[in-house]
């Protein structure tokens, strides 16, 4: 159980990247901005659900619904009311960090003896991912505002790399 959710998470990320690259070509840019970022958050959420189901546990729906509600309200506001890419970046990466922490916690607390070694490794990877995205959100909101999604900055490139590598690992 859970593997189908992992596939859904990987698919979500792949479609998110497609929307990101199409955002300047599609006439309704704000739709592609919302869809891409919702799918970027959907990937880790589906992965979390898959991990919990793989471990024969249930995901914490209350926390997931709360993250989605706050993310959706804030993201819509900073897209349609006050267009602010820096705040949207902080919101997306902050939400991804929360879900990564949640996945690490679920994996660590619910590991079985048969998968202890791989559970420790993956817990460490999810924690690393969560710490990076928490740091990324903080940097975007305080030190290095985002002017464009495709700015060739080290932090922006590293963010895309972390999102990509997380799915593979």
PDB file of C-alpha atoms in Angstrom:
ATOM      1  CA  UNK A   1       0.000   0.000   0.000  1.00  0.00           C
ATOM      2  CA  UNK A   2       1.113   3.539  -0.633  1.00  0.00           C
ATOM      3  CA  UNK A   3       3.076   3.089  -3.830  1.00  0.00           C
ATOM      4  CA  UNK A   4       0.228   4.472  -5.940  1.00  0.00           C
ATOM      5  CA  UNK A   5       0.330   7.631  -3.805  1.00  0.00           C
ATOM      6  CA  UNK A   6       4.072   7.958  -4.446  1.00  0.00           C
ATOM      7  CA  UNK A   7       3.409   7.724  -8.180  1.00  0.00           C
ATOM      8  CA  UNK A   8       0.736  10.388  -7.813  1.00  0.00           C
ATOM      9  CA  UNK A   9       3.274  12.573  -5.967  1.00  0.00           C
ATOM     10  CA  UNK A  10       5.878  12.172  -8.731  1.00  0.00           C
ATOM     11  CA  UNK A  11       3.251  12.852 -11.389  1.00  0.00           C
ATOM     12  CA  UNK A  12       2.115  15.945  -9.518  1.00  0.00           C
ATOM     13  CA  UNK A  13       5.660  17.304  -9.491  1.00  0.00           C
ATOM     14  CA  UNK A  14       6.171  16.519 -13.194  1.00  0.00           C
ATOM     15  CA  UNK A  15       2.978  18.338 -14.182  1.00  0.00           C
ATOM     16  CA  UNK A  16       3.945  21.233 -11.880  1.00  0.00           C
ATOM     17  CA  UNK A  17       7.232  21.641 -13.747  1.00  0.00           C
ATOM     18  CA  UNK A  18       5.352  21.557 -17.050  1.00  0.00           C
ATOM     19  CA  UNK A  19       3.032  24.349 -15.845  1.00  0.00           C
ATOM     20  CA  UNK A  20       6.012  26.365 -14.608  1.00  0.00           C
ATOM     21  CA  UNK A  21       7.596  26.245 -18.035  1.00  0.00           C
ATOM     22  CA  UNK A  22       4.314  27.084 -19.766  1.00  0.00           C
ATOM     23  CA  UNK A  23       3.397  29.982 -17.497  1.00  0.00           C
ATOM     24  CA  UNK A  24       4.593  32.641 -19.956  1.00  0.00           C
ATOM     25  CA  UNK A  25       3.022  30.909 -22.962  1.00  0.00           C
ATOM     26  CA  UNK A  26      -0.459  30.238 -21.605  1.00  0.00           C
ATOM     27  CA  UNK A  27      -2.717  33.286 -21.956  1.00  0.00           C
ATOM     28  CA  UNK A  28      -4.213  32.774 -18.486  1.00  0.00           C
ATOM     29  CA  UNK A  29      -0.963  33.112 -16.549  1.00  0.00           C
ATOM     30  CA  UNK A  30      -2.580  33.306 -13.136  1.00  0.00           C
ATOM     31  CA  UNK A  31      -4.174  29.880 -13.637  1.00  0.00           C
ATOM     32  CA  UNK A  32      -0.818  28.322 -14.449  1.00  0.00           C
ATOM     33  CA  UNK A  33       0.740  30.027 -11.415  1.00  0.00           C
ATOM     34  CA  UNK A  34      -1.950  28.604  -9.107  1.00  0.00           C
ATOM     35  CA  UNK A  35      -1.939  25.142 -10.716  1.00  0.00           C
ATOM     36  CA  UNK A  36       1.847  24.814 -10.763  1.00  0.00           C
ATOM     37  CA  UNK A  37       2.283  25.783  -7.138  1.00  0.00           C
ATOM     38  CA  UNK A  38      -0.656  23.689  -5.952  1.00  0.00           C
ATOM     39  CA  UNK A  39       0.923  20.701  -7.710  1.00  0.00           C
ATOM     40  CA  UNK A  40       4.330  21.506  -6.194  1.00  0.00           C
ATOM     41  CA  UNK A  41       2.690  21.217  -2.763  1.00  0.00           C
ATOM     42  CA  UNK A  42       0.600  18.243  -3.893  1.00  0.00           C
ATOM     43  CA  UNK A  43       3.720  16.189  -4.641  1.00  0.00           C
ATOM     44  CA  UNK A  44       4.991  16.127  -1.043  1.00  0.00           C
ATOM     45  CA  UNK A  45       1.453  15.686   0.315  1.00  0.00           C
ATOM     46  CA  UNK A  46       0.860  12.635  -1.874  1.00  0.00           C
ATOM     47  CA  UNK A  47       4.289  11.299  -0.896  1.00  0.00           C
ATOM     48  CA  UNK A  48       3.426  11.748   2.795  1.00  0.00           C
ATOM     49  CA  UNK A  49       0.138   9.894   2.324  1.00  0.00           C
ATOM     50  CA  UNK A  50       1.995   7.148   0.444  1.00  0.00           C
ATOM     51  CA  UNK A  51       4.596   6.787   3.198  1.00  0.00           C
ATOM     52  CA  UNK A  52       1.927   6.533   5.878  1.00  0.00           C
ATOM     53  CA  UNK A  53      -0.097   4.003   3.883  1.00  0.00           C
ATOM     54  CA  UNK A  54       3.073   2.006   3.134  1.00  0.00           C
ATOM     55  CA  UNK A  55       3.645   1.842   6.899  1.00  0.00           C
ATOM     56  CA  UNK A  56       0.001   0.761   7.321  1.00  0.00           C
ATOM     57  CA  UNK A  57      -0.884   3.951   9.164  1.00  0.00           C
ATOM     58  CA  UNK A  58      -3.264   6.785   8.415  1.00  0.00           C
ATOM     59  CA  UNK A  59      -2.136  10.252   7.478  1.00  0.00           C
ATOM     60  CA  UNK A  60      -3.015  13.118   9.781  1.00  0.00           C
ATOM     61  CA  UNK A  61      -5.836  14.591   7.727  1.00  0.00           C
ATOM     62  CA  UNK A  62      -6.399  17.490  10.102  1.00  0.00           C
ATOM     63  CA  UNK A  63      -2.878  18.789   9.620  1.00  0.00           C
ATOM     64  CA  UNK A  64      -2.985  18.229   5.846  1.00  0.00           C
ATOM     65  CA  UNK A  65      -6.333  20.026   5.501  1.00  0.00           C
ATOM     66  CA  UNK A  66      -5.049  22.892   7.684  1.00  0.00           C
ATOM     67  CA  UNK A  67      -1.886  23.274   5.582  1.00  0.00           C
ATOM     68  CA  UNK A  68      -3.952  23.192   2.375  1.00  0.00           C
ATOM     69  CA  UNK A  69      -6.474  25.729   3.686  1.00  0.00           C
ATOM     70  CA  UNK A  70      -3.845  28.233   4.823  1.00  0.00           C
ATOM     71  CA  UNK A  71      -1.784  27.671   1.666  1.00  0.00           C
ATOM     72  CA  UNK A  72      -4.792  28.147  -0.625  1.00  0.00           C
ATOM     73  CA  UNK A  73      -6.075  31.286   1.091  1.00  0.00           C
ATOM     74  CA  UNK A  74      -2.660  32.933   1.286  1.00  0.00           C
ATOM     75  CA  UNK A  75      -1.625  31.889  -2.191  1.00  0.00           C
ATOM     76  CA  UNK A  76      -4.824  33.143  -3.795  1.00  0.00           C
ATOM     77  CA  UNK A  77      -4.524  36.433  -1.932  1.00  0.00           C
ATOM     78  CA  UNK A  78      -0.901  36.981  -3.012  1.00  0.00           C
ATOM     79  CA  UNK A  79      -1.735  36.057  -6.591  1.00  0.00           C
ATOM     80  CA  UNK A  80      -5.037  37.825  -7.264  1.00  0.00           C
ATOM     81  CA  UNK A  81      -5.292  40.603  -4.652  1.00  0.00           C
ATOM     82  CA  UNK A  82      -1.695  41.599  -4.012  1.00  0.00           C
ATOM     83  CA  UNK A  83       0.533  40.027  -6.671  1.00  0.00           C
ATOM     84  CA  UNK A  84       3.726  39.252  -4.750  1.00  0.00           C
ATOM     85  CA  UNK A  85       6.035  36.508  -6.015  1.00  0.00           C
ATOM     86  CA  UNK A  86       8.316  36.760  -2.969  1.00  0.00           C
ATOM     87  CA  UNK A  87       5.492  35.991  -0.547  1.00  0.00           C
ATOM     88  CA  UNK A  88       4.166  33.225  -2.801  1.00  0.00           C
ATOM     89  CA  UNK A  89       7.644  31.685  -2.845  1.00  0.00           C
ATOM     90  CA  UNK A  90       7.818  31.812   0.946  1.00  0.00           C
ATOM     91  CA  UNK A  91       4.354  30.286   1.241  1.00  0.00           C
ATOM     92  CA  UNK A  92       5.081  27.408  -1.146  1.00  0.00           C
ATOM     93  CA  UNK A  93       8.447  26.514   0.337  1.00  0.00           C
ATOM     94  CA  UNK A  94       7.175  26.930   3.902  1.00  0.00           C
ATOM     95  CA  UNK A  95       4.304  24.538   3.184  1.00  0.00           C
ATOM     96  CA  UNK A  96       6.653  22.046   1.491  1.00  0.00           C
ATOM     97  CA  UNK A  97       8.909  22.232   4.570  1.00  0.00           C
ATOM     98  CA  UNK A  98       5.960  21.492   6.889  1.00  0.00           C
ATOM     99  CA  UNK A  99       4.875  18.473   4.861  1.00  0.00           C
ATOM    100  CA  UNK A 100       8.477  17.204   4.680  1.00  0.00           C
ATOM    101  CA  UNK A 101       8.769  17.487   8.484  1.00  0.00           C
ATOM    102  CA  UNK A 102       5.459  15.648   8.797  1.00  0.00           C
ATOM    103  CA  UNK A 103       6.687  12.868   6.499  1.00  0.00           C
ATOM    104  CA  UNK A 104       9.978  12.533   8.393  1.00  0.00           C
ATOM    105  CA  UNK A 105       8.103  12.344  11.691  1.00  0.00           C
ATOM    106  CA  UNK A 106       5.631   9.773  10.391  1.00  0.00           C
ATOM    107  CA  UNK A 107       8.388   7.632   8.935  1.00  0.00           C
ATOM    108  CA  UNK A 108      10.541   7.800  12.050  1.00  0.00           C
ATOM    109  CA  UNK A 109       7.757   7.117  14.554  1.00  0.00           C
ATOM    110  CA  UNK A 110       6.128   4.318  12.552  1.00  0.00           C
ATOM    111  CA  UNK A 111       9.148   2.440  11.197  1.00  0.00           C
ATOM    112  CA  UNK A 112       9.065  -1.319  11.460  1.00  0.00           C
ATOM    113  CA  UNK A 113      12.060  -3.538  12.272  1.00  0.00           C
ATOM    114  CA  UNK A 114      12.118  -4.818   8.682  1.00  0.00           C
ATOM    115  CA  UNK A 115      12.825  -1.345   7.274  1.00  0.00           C
ATOM    116  CA  UNK A 116      14.697   0.340  10.134  1.00  0.00           C
ATOM    117  CA  UNK A 117      17.839   1.181   8.150  1.00  0.00           C
ATOM    118  CA  UNK A 118      16.011   2.568   5.136  1.00  0.00           C
ATOM    119  CA  UNK A 119      13.553   4.362   7.429  1.00  0.00           C
ATOM    120  CA  UNK A 120      16.445   6.126   9.174  1.00  0.00           C
ATOM    121  CA  UNK A 121      18.021   7.088   5.840  1.00  0.00           C
ATOM    122  CA  UNK A 122      14.749   8.407   4.421  1.00  0.00           C
ATOM    123  CA  UNK A 123      13.906  10.195   7.654  1.00  0.00           C
ATOM    124  CA  UNK A 124      17.254  11.976   7.426  1.00  0.00           C
ATOM    125  CA  UNK A 125      16.596  12.857   3.774  1.00  0.00           C
ATOM    126  CA  UNK A 126      13.126  14.242   4.548  1.00  0.00           C
ATOM    127  CA  UNK A 127      14.556  16.228   7.467  1.00  0.00           C
ATOM    128  CA  UNK A 128      17.301  17.628   5.235  1.00  0.00           C
ATOM    129  CA  UNK A 129      14.676  18.537   2.655  1.00  0.00           C
ATOM    130  CA  UNK A 130      12.446  20.138   5.301  1.00  0.00           C
ATOM    131  CA  UNK A 131      15.323  22.156   6.751  1.00  0.00           C
ATOM    132  CA  UNK A 132      16.397  23.336   3.322  1.00  0.00           C
ATOM    133  CA  UNK A 133      12.895  24.488   2.355  1.00  0.00           C
ATOM    134  CA  UNK A 134      12.326  26.172   5.713  1.00  0.00           C
ATOM    135  CA  UNK A 135      15.639  27.984   5.150  1.00  0.00           C
ATOM    136  CA  UNK A 136      14.630  28.745   1.542  1.00  0.00           C
ATOM    137  CA  UNK A 137      11.332  30.274   2.664  1.00  0.00           C
ATOM    138  CA  UNK A 138      13.071  32.363   5.322  1.00  0.00           C
ATOM    139  CA  UNK A 139      15.722  33.598   2.860  1.00  0.00           C
ATOM    140  CA  UNK A 140      13.062  34.517   0.288  1.00  0.00           C
ATOM    141  CA  UNK A 141      11.080  36.462   2.870  1.00  0.00           C
ATOM    142  CA  UNK A 142      14.004  38.277   4.495  1.00  0.00           C
ATOM    143  CA  UNK A 143      17.302  38.368   2.619  1.00  0.00           C
ATOM    144  CA  UNK A 144      16.823  37.542  -1.040  1.00  0.00           C
ATOM    145  CA  UNK A 145      13.424  38.561  -2.462  1.00  0.00           C
ATOM    146  CA  UNK A 146      12.363  36.712  -5.603  1.00  0.00           C
ATOM    147  CA  UNK A 147      11.978  38.861  -8.688  1.00  0.00           C
ATOM    148  CA  UNK A 148      11.338  36.064 -11.166  1.00  0.00           C
ATOM    149  CA  UNK A 149      10.723  32.345 -10.964  1.00  0.00           C
ATOM    150  CA  UNK A 150      13.488  31.690 -13.446  1.00  0.00           C
ATOM    151  CA  UNK A 151      16.116  33.995 -11.963  1.00  0.00           C
ATOM    152  CA  UNK A 152      19.404  32.154 -12.324  1.00  0.00           C
ATOM    153  CA  UNK A 153      20.312  32.491  -8.658  1.00  0.00           C
ATOM    154  CA  UNK A 154      22.030  29.748  -6.689  1.00  0.00           C
ATOM    155  CA  UNK A 155      19.127  29.533  -4.254  1.00  0.00           C
ATOM    156  CA  UNK A 156      16.527  29.235  -7.015  1.00  0.00           C
ATOM    157  CA  UNK A 157      18.507  26.533  -8.836  1.00  0.00           C
ATOM    158  CA  UNK A 158      19.084  24.635  -5.590  1.00  0.00           C
ATOM    159  CA  UNK A 159      15.354  24.777  -4.809  1.00  0.00           C
ATOM    160  CA  UNK A 160      14.474  23.150  -8.114  1.00  0.00           C
ATOM    161  CA  UNK A 161      17.220  20.575  -7.580  1.00  0.00           C
ATOM    162  CA  UNK A 162      15.926  19.680  -4.101  1.00  0.00           C
ATOM    163  CA  UNK A 163      12.367  19.285  -5.401  1.00  0.00           C
ATOM    164  CA  UNK A 164      13.607  17.054  -8.200  1.00  0.00           C
ATOM    165  CA  UNK A 165      15.971  14.940  -6.091  1.00  0.00           C
ATOM    166  CA  UNK A 166      13.391  14.431  -3.330  1.00  0.00           C
ATOM    167  CA  UNK A 167      11.165  12.593  -5.762  1.00  0.00           C
ATOM    168  CA  UNK A 168      13.981  10.366  -6.950  1.00  0.00           C
ATOM    169  CA  UNK A 169      15.234   9.491  -3.465  1.00  0.00           C
TER     170      UNK A 169
END
